[in-house]
Each structure stands twice: as structure tokens, then as C-alpha cells.
């Protein structure tokens, strides 16, 4: 999978967002050390001396005062603190987000360490335990998280996959996702790419077609080229699709303000069936078709009230596995597995 290097050039969005200059940071640090040491003019008896006593460890004290942020030393440039509010109490949270704030430790178990979410992240992030369950099912070498948001799934994938390619169209959300990944200690396994999945997939498909045509033109009769036309080289083992569902209003039986997972009514009774046509930015069927051009192994994260016949139609004649994602007695979502991700079909991976 050495061709992952082709993707790395677009992952430097963080430098553009934060506009970091390492030399500037170094010079500022040196200046602060000079101020901390101070100077003393022996010819001026009225000048207050700022020199430390000889028995003081001058190397240790500045380090104790240095502020490195919530991510720790060496990761300061990825610290996204300040891009969005970090809430510590419900009274700080806007009213329309308060019901999600009660779930913060379920979204990110390390929330209190400084995990960050934008407004969309509060109502769209996959709960950590659910994300971990999906990541176990998607264990592979390279996985593409097509709509990574603030990083809930990407962080989980980084624990079970060798490499994670995480896409999003928002530089702010990508910055938050990287920030959160650093807190979980997995940022080095994730490549954050500022890109739209539809355009990204279209470009890759075109490149594969051109490469296949070029090989066939050079030597059209070889078995290798015939196979290349039938089965283009895969860049990703698995694609995870968790597209926007259309906002919190996709259900009419909306969750209670506390969203208590012990509530007895965990069904979708009273909610209209969810249609794939409500998926953003394109029809859910079209989105799935685009992903299948790149790999047969797709995990599709959908609302819990999605019409099952529409899900079955995606797989056509093949077996589709639908997994219900529960938190306590609360049904949260459905994860639909295709290709080699289906139990018993691992040979198709």
C-alpha cells in the first residue's frame, strides 16, 4: 500500500489553519528564557537583581512554568483549543445542545481531558463504545473514513487498522479531529485530508481508469492487463460511510433532554421510516455506489429507523448484514456491512 504517499500532499491543512512557523516559535521561546534569567548591572546599586541563587536548579524551573496546552509538549501546533467552546458545565451550553452535553463522556471518554466538538459534532459524533464495536468489525490495513467529523470513528479505527485516511470538507472539524486524536494517542496513524468524498472518489476512479487504459495500450494481450481491467488496484481495504443524516430532525420521536439510555422505550415506534434520499450531500444509494467503485467492503452507518428494504436493495443479490447499535436499552443507529465485512463472507475481503 505504498501508494498512500500520493495522498499525503493534501493533508497539510493544519499548517494553513494554524499558520505555524517553527522558527518563530523557537525564537519566542529563547526570548522568554532570556527574560526569565534577567540581567544585573553591578555598577547600578539601585537595580534589583533578578539572578537566581546559586543553589537553585535553573534548568528545571522554567519547564515548570511553560504552558504546553492540553495536548502536552511537542503537540502544541495541533492544539485546537479556542476554535470552539469547551464546556465544563451545562449552564455554559446553548439550550439546543444541552441534551447532548449530558452524553459527553459517552461520546468521548476523555472529554474532560479537553476533547473538542463543534455544533454539528455534538449531534453527529458516534458514541465511543459504538465506534469501537464498528472498528473491530472493520479491522484491516487501510480504511477510508469518508466523513470523519470531529474524529470519533477515526480514533477507533486507528486502534484496529494500520492506517486511517480521514476526510472532511471543514478545516475546523479536521483540526478538532486531529486534536482529539492526539489526546487518544493515535494521531500518528491517521492522515487527515481536507477533501470532499465525492470529488476525492471521482478523481481516484479516473486515475484507476487511465492507468488501466495505459497498461492495456502498451500490452493489451497480457493476463495481467486483462485482470487490471476487471479488478482495478484497491487503495483502501474498507470504506466507512457516516454521511450527514439531515440534522437532529431525522426523527420525530426526538430524544429526551437527558437522553437517558435506561429509558424503556428504545424502539423507533412513532418515527417515520428514514429514506436514503435524505442522506447528504447526495442520495444515499448514489453515495454507496461511489464507494463500491473503490472497494467491495463498505460499512454504512445509518439512522436506526432506516427502511430495511432500501438497505437490502443496495446489496442487490448479495448478502447484507445489518447490525443494531445499542447503548444500554437505547437503539442508537444501524451499521450495514457489505462485501467481505459480512460474517461468513470473509473470503471476499
Coordinates of C-alpha atoms in Angstrom, one line a residue:
X1 CA 0.0 0.0 0.0
X2 CA 2.9 2.3 -0.7
X3 CA 0.7 4.5 -2.9
X4 CA -0.7 6.1 0.2
X5 CA 2.1 8.6 -0.3
X6 CA 0.0 10.1 -3.1
X7 CA -2.5 11.3 -0.6
X8 CA -0.1 12.9 1.9
X9 CA 0.3 16.2 -0.1
X10 CA -3.2 17.3 0.8
X11 CA -3.0 16.6 4.5
X12 CA -1.1 19.7 5.4
X13 CA -4.3 21.7 6.0
X14 CA -3.3 22.0 9.7
X15 CA -0.4 24.3 8.8
X16 CA -2.7 26.6 6.9
X17 CA -5.3 26.6 9.7
X18 CA -2.8 27.5 12.4
X19 CA -0.2 29.2 10.3
X20 CA 2.6 27.8 12.5
X21 CA 6.2 28.9 12.0
X22 CA 8.6 26.7 13.9
X23 CA 11.4 29.3 13.7
X24 CA 9.1 31.9 15.2
X25 CA 8.1 29.6 18.0
X26 CA 11.7 28.8 18.8
X27 CA 12.9 32.4 18.8
X28 CA 9.9 33.4 21.0
X29 CA 10.9 30.6 23.5
X30 CA 14.5 31.8 23.5
X31 CA 13.4 35.3 24.2
X32 CA 11.2 34.2 27.1
X33 CA 14.2 32.3 28.6
X34 CA 16.3 35.4 28.5
X35 CA 13.6 37.4 30.3
X36 CA 13.3 34.7 32.9
X37 CA 17.1 34.8 33.6
X38 CA 17.2 38.6 33.8
X39 CA 20.4 40.8 33.8
X40 CA 22.1 42.7 36.5
X41 CA 24.3 45.8 36.3
X42 CA 26.9 45.7 39.1
X43 CA 27.5 49.5 38.6
X44 CA 24.0 50.3 39.5
X45 CA 23.4 49.5 43.2
X46 CA 19.7 50.5 42.9
X47 CA 19.0 47.9 40.3
X48 CA 17.0 45.0 41.7
X49 CA 18.8 41.7 41.0
X50 CA 16.9 39.1 39.1
X51 CA 19.6 36.4 39.3
X52 CA 18.7 33.2 40.9
X53 CA 20.7 31.9 44.0
X54 CA 23.4 29.5 43.0
X55 CA 21.7 26.6 44.8
X56 CA 18.6 26.8 42.6
X57 CA 18.2 24.4 39.7
X58 CA 17.9 26.9 36.8
X59 CA 17.2 24.2 34.2
X60 CA 14.1 22.8 35.9
X61 CA 12.2 25.9 37.0
X62 CA 11.4 27.4 33.5
X63 CA 10.0 24.0 32.5
X64 CA 7.5 24.0 35.4
X65 CA 6.1 27.4 34.2
X66 CA 6.0 26.6 30.5
X67 CA 2.4 26.2 29.2
X68 CA 2.2 23.4 26.7
X69 CA -1.6 23.1 26.4
X70 CA -3.9 20.2 26.9
X71 CA -2.0 18.0 24.3
X72 CA 1.3 18.1 26.0
X73 CA 4.8 19.0 24.9
X74 CA 5.6 18.5 21.2
X75 CA 2.0 18.7 20.1
X76 CA 1.3 22.4 20.7
X77 CA 0.8 23.1 17.0
X78 CA -2.2 20.7 16.8
X79 CA -3.9 22.2 19.9
X80 CA -7.3 23.4 18.6
X81 CA -8.4 24.9 21.9
X82 CA -10.1 28.2 21.1
X83 CA -11.6 27.1 17.8
X84 CA -14.8 26.1 19.6
X85 CA -16.0 26.4 23.1
X86 CA -15.0 23.8 25.6
X87 CA -18.0 23.3 28.0
X88 CA -17.4 22.2 31.6
X89 CA -20.9 22.8 32.9
X90 CA -24.4 22.6 31.4
X91 CA -25.1 26.2 32.1
X92 CA -22.5 27.2 29.6
X93 CA -24.1 25.1 26.8
X94 CA -26.6 26.6 24.3
X95 CA -30.1 25.3 25.1
X96 CA -30.4 23.3 21.8
X97 CA -27.2 21.4 22.7
X98 CA -27.8 20.7 26.4
X99 CA -29.3 17.3 25.8
X100 CA -26.1 16.2 24.0
X101 CA -23.8 17.7 26.7
X102 CA -25.2 15.1 29.1
X103 CA -23.7 12.4 26.8
X104 CA -20.2 13.9 26.6
X105 CA -18.4 11.1 28.4
X106 CA -20.2 8.6 26.1
X107 CA -19.1 10.4 23.0
X108 CA -15.5 10.7 24.2
X109 CA -14.4 9.0 27.4
X110 CA -11.6 11.5 27.6
X111 CA -13.8 14.5 27.2
X112 CA -12.7 16.1 30.5
X113 CA -9.1 15.9 29.2
X114 CA -10.0 18.5 26.6
X115 CA -11.9 16.8 23.7
X116 CA -13.5 19.3 21.4
X117 CA -16.7 19.2 19.3
X118 CA -18.3 21.8 17.0
X119 CA -22.1 22.2 16.9
X120 CA -22.5 19.5 14.3
X121 CA -20.2 17.2 16.2
X122 CA -22.4 17.3 19.3
X123 CA -25.3 15.7 17.5
X124 CA -23.5 13.6 14.9
X125 CA -20.4 12.0 16.6
X126 CA -20.6 8.2 17.0
X127 CA -20.6 7.2 20.7
X128 CA -17.2 5.8 21.6
X129 CA -18.4 2.3 22.5
X130 CA -20.3 2.0 19.3
X131 CA -17.3 3.4 17.3
X132 CA -15.1 0.7 19.0
X133 CA -17.5 -2.0 18.0
X134 CA -17.6 -0.9 14.4
X135 CA -13.8 -0.6 14.3
X136 CA -13.5 -4.3 15.4
X137 CA -15.6 -5.3 12.5
X138 CA -13.6 -3.2 10.1
X139 CA -10.2 -4.3 11.2
X140 CA -7.9 -4.0 8.1
X141 CA -4.7 -2.4 6.8
X142 CA -6.1 0.8 5.3
X143 CA -9.6 2.3 5.9
X144 CA -11.1 5.4 4.5
X145 CA -13.4 7.4 6.8
X146 CA -15.3 9.4 4.2
X147 CA -17.0 11.8 6.7
X148 CA -14.7 11.9 9.7
X149 CA -16.3 14.9 11.5
X150 CA -14.6 15.5 14.9
X151 CA -12.9 12.1 14.8
X152 CA -14.9 9.7 16.9
X153 CA -14.8 6.8 14.4
X154 CA -11.3 7.7 13.0
X155 CA -9.9 7.4 16.5
X156 CA -11.5 4.0 17.0
X157 CA -10.2 2.8 13.5
X158 CA -6.7 3.9 14.4
X159 CA -6.7 1.2 17.1
X160 CA -7.7 -1.7 14.8
X161 CA -6.3 -0.6 11.4
X162 CA -2.7 0.1 10.2
X163 CA -3.7 3.4 8.5
X164 CA -6.7 5.6 8.6
X165 CA -7.5 8.2 5.8
X166 CA -9.9 10.7 7.3
X167 CA -11.8 13.1 5.0
X168 CA -13.9 16.1 5.8
X169 CA -14.8 19.3 4.0
X170 CA -14.3 21.5 7.1
X171 CA -10.8 22.6 8.1
X172 CA -12.2 23.4 11.6
X173 CA -13.6 19.9 12.1
X174 CA -10.4 18.3 10.8
X175 CA -8.4 20.4 13.3
X176 CA -10.8 19.2 16.1
X177 CA -10.5 15.6 14.9
X178 CA -6.6 15.8 15.0
X179 CA -6.7 17.5 18.4
X180 CA -8.9 14.7 19.7
X181 CA -6.8 12.0 18.1
X182 CA -3.7 13.4 19.8
X183 CA -5.5 13.2 23.2
X184 CA -6.1 9.5 22.5
X185 CA -2.5 8.9 21.4
X186 CA -3.4 7.7 17.8
X187 CA -2.8 10.8 15.7
X188 CA 0.3 9.3 14.0
X189 CA -1.9 6.5 12.5
X190 CA -4.4 8.9 10.9
X191 CA -3.9 11.0 7.8
X192 CA -6.4 14.0 7.9
X193 CA -7.3 15.1 4.4
X194 CA -9.3 18.3 3.6
X195 CA -11.5 17.0 0.8
X196 CA -15.0 16.3 -0.4
X197 CA -15.5 12.5 -0.7
X198 CA -17.4 12.7 -3.9
X199 CA -14.6 14.7 -5.7
X200 CA -12.0 12.6 -4.0
X201 CA -13.5 9.3 -5.1
X202 CA -14.2 10.6 -8.6
X203 CA -10.5 11.6 -9.1
X204 CA -9.3 8.2 -7.8
X205 CA -11.7 6.4 -10.1
X206 CA -10.5 8.4 -13.1
X207 CA -6.8 7.7 -12.2
X208 CA -7.5 4.0 -12.0
X209 CA -9.3 4.0 -15.4
X210 CA -6.4 6.0 -17.0
X211 CA -3.8 3.6 -15.5
X212 CA -5.7 0.6 -16.7
X213 CA -6.1 2.0 -20.2
X214 CA -2.4 2.9 -20.4
X215 CA -1.4 -0.6 -19.4
X216 CA -3.8 -2.2 -22.0
X217 CA -2.5 0.1 -24.8
X218 CA 1.1 -0.9 -24.0
X219 CA 0.5 -4.7 -24.0
X220 CA -3.2 -5.5 -24.4
X221 CA -2.9 -9.3 -24.6
X222 CA -1.3 -10.0 -21.2
X223 CA -3.3 -11.7 -18.5
X224 CA -2.1 -9.0 -16.0
X225 CA -3.8 -6.3 -18.0
X226 CA -7.0 -8.2 -18.5
X227 CA -7.3 -8.7 -14.8
X228 CA -6.4 -5.0 -14.2
X229 CA -9.4 -4.1 -16.4
X230 CA -11.7 -6.4 -14.4
X231 CA -10.4 -5.6 -10.9
X232 CA -8.5 -2.3 -10.5
X233 CA -5.9 -2.0 -7.8
X234 CA -7.5 -1.1 -4.4
X235 CA -6.1 1.8 -2.4
X236 CA -8.4 1.1 0.5
X237 CA -9.5 -2.2 2.1
X238 CA -12.6 -0.7 3.7
X239 CA -14.6 2.5 3.3
X240 CA -16.7 3.7 6.2
X241 CA -19.7 5.9 5.3
X242 CA -21.3 8.0 8.0
X243 CA -22.7 10.9 6.0
X244 CA -24.9 13.7 7.3
X245 CA -28.4 12.4 8.0
X246 CA -30.1 15.8 7.7
X247 CA -29.7 17.1 11.2
X248 CA -31.3 16.1 14.5
X249 CA -34.8 16.3 13.0
X250 CA -34.5 13.0 11.2
X251 CA -36.6 11.5 14.0
X252 CA -40.0 12.8 15.1
X253 CA -39.8 10.9 18.4
X254 CA -36.8 13.0 19.4
X255 CA -34.8 12.0 22.4
X256 CA -35.5 13.4 25.9
X257 CA -33.4 16.3 27.2
X258 CA -31.3 14.0 29.3
X259 CA -31.3 11.3 26.6
X260 CA -31.4 8.7 29.4
X261 CA -30.1 5.3 28.0
X262 CA -32.1 3.4 30.6
X263 CA -35.5 4.6 29.3
X264 CA -37.8 1.6 28.4
X265 CA -38.9 2.8 25.0
X266 CA -35.9 2.2 22.9
X267 CA -37.8 1.4 19.7
X268 CA -38.4 3.6 16.6
X269 CA -42.2 3.4 17.1
X270 CA -43.8 6.7 16.2
X271 CA -41.0 7.8 13.9
X272 CA -41.4 7.7 10.2
X273 CA -39.1 5.4 8.2
X274 CA -36.0 7.1 7.1
X275 CA -35.3 7.2 3.3
X276 CA -31.9 7.1 1.8
X277 CA -32.9 10.1 -0.3
X278 CA -32.5 12.2 2.9
X279 CA -28.7 11.5 3.0
X280 CA -26.5 14.4 2.3
X281 CA -24.8 15.6 0.1
X282 CA -26.3 13.1 -2.5
X283 CA -28.9 10.3 -2.5
X284 CA -27.7 7.5 -0.2
X285 CA -27.9 5.0 -3.0
X286 CA -25.6 7.0 -5.2
X287 CA -23.1 7.6 -2.3
X288 CA -22.9 3.8 -1.7
X289 CA -22.4 3.2 -5.4
X290 CA -19.5 5.6 -5.5
X291 CA -17.8 3.9 -2.5
X292 CA -18.2 0.4 -4.1
X293 CA -16.2 1.5 -7.1
X294 CA -13.2 1.8 -4.8
X295 CA -13.7 -1.3 -2.6
X296 CA -16.4 -4.0 -2.2
X297 CA -16.0 -3.7 1.6
X298 CA -18.3 -0.9 2.9
X299 CA -19.6 -0.2 6.3
X300 CA -22.6 2.2 6.1
X301 CA -23.7 3.9 9.4
X302 CA -27.4 4.9 9.1
X303 CA -30.3 6.1 11.3
X304 CA -32.0 3.4 13.4
X305 CA -35.3 4.0 11.5
X306 CA -33.8 3.5 8.0
X307 CA -36.1 1.5 5.7
X308 CA -34.7 -2.1 5.6
X309 CA -35.9 -2.8 2.1
X310 CA -33.8 0.1 0.8
X311 CA -30.7 -1.3 2.6
X312 CA -31.4 -4.7 1.1
X313 CA -31.6 -3.1 -2.4
X314 CA -28.1 -1.7 -2.0
X315 CA -26.6 -5.2 -1.9
X316 CA -28.9 -6.5 -4.7
X317 CA -28.2 -10.2 -5.0
X318 CA -25.5 -10.3 -2.3
X319 CA -25.9 -10.8 1.5
X320 CA -26.1 -7.7 3.6
X321 CA -25.6 -7.7 7.4
X322 CA -27.4 -5.1 9.5
X323 CA -26.0 -4.6 13.0
X324 CA -28.1 -2.7 15.6
X325 CA -26.0 -0.3 17.7
X326 CA -27.4 -0.2 21.3
X327 CA -26.4 1.9 24.2
X328 CA -28.0 0.3 27.2
X329 CA -31.7 -0.1 26.2
X330 CA -31.4 2.7 23.6
X331 CA -31.1 1.8 20.0
X332 CA -28.8 4.5 18.5
X333 CA -28.2 3.5 14.9
X334 CA -27.7 0.8 12.3
X335 CA -24.4 -0.3 10.7
X336 CA -24.8 -2.1 7.4
X337 CA -21.9 -4.3 6.3
X338 CA -21.2 -5.3 2.7
X339 CA -18.7 -7.5 0.9
X340 CA -16.0 -9.2 3.0
X341 CA -17.2 -7.4 6.1
X342 CA -20.3 -9.7 6.3
X343 CA -19.9 -12.5 8.7
X344 CA -19.2 -15.7 6.8
X345 CA -18.1 -13.8 3.7
X346 CA -14.6 -13.0 4.8
X347 CA -13.2 -14.8 1.8
X348 CA -14.5 -11.9 -0.3
X349 CA -12.4 -9.3 1.5

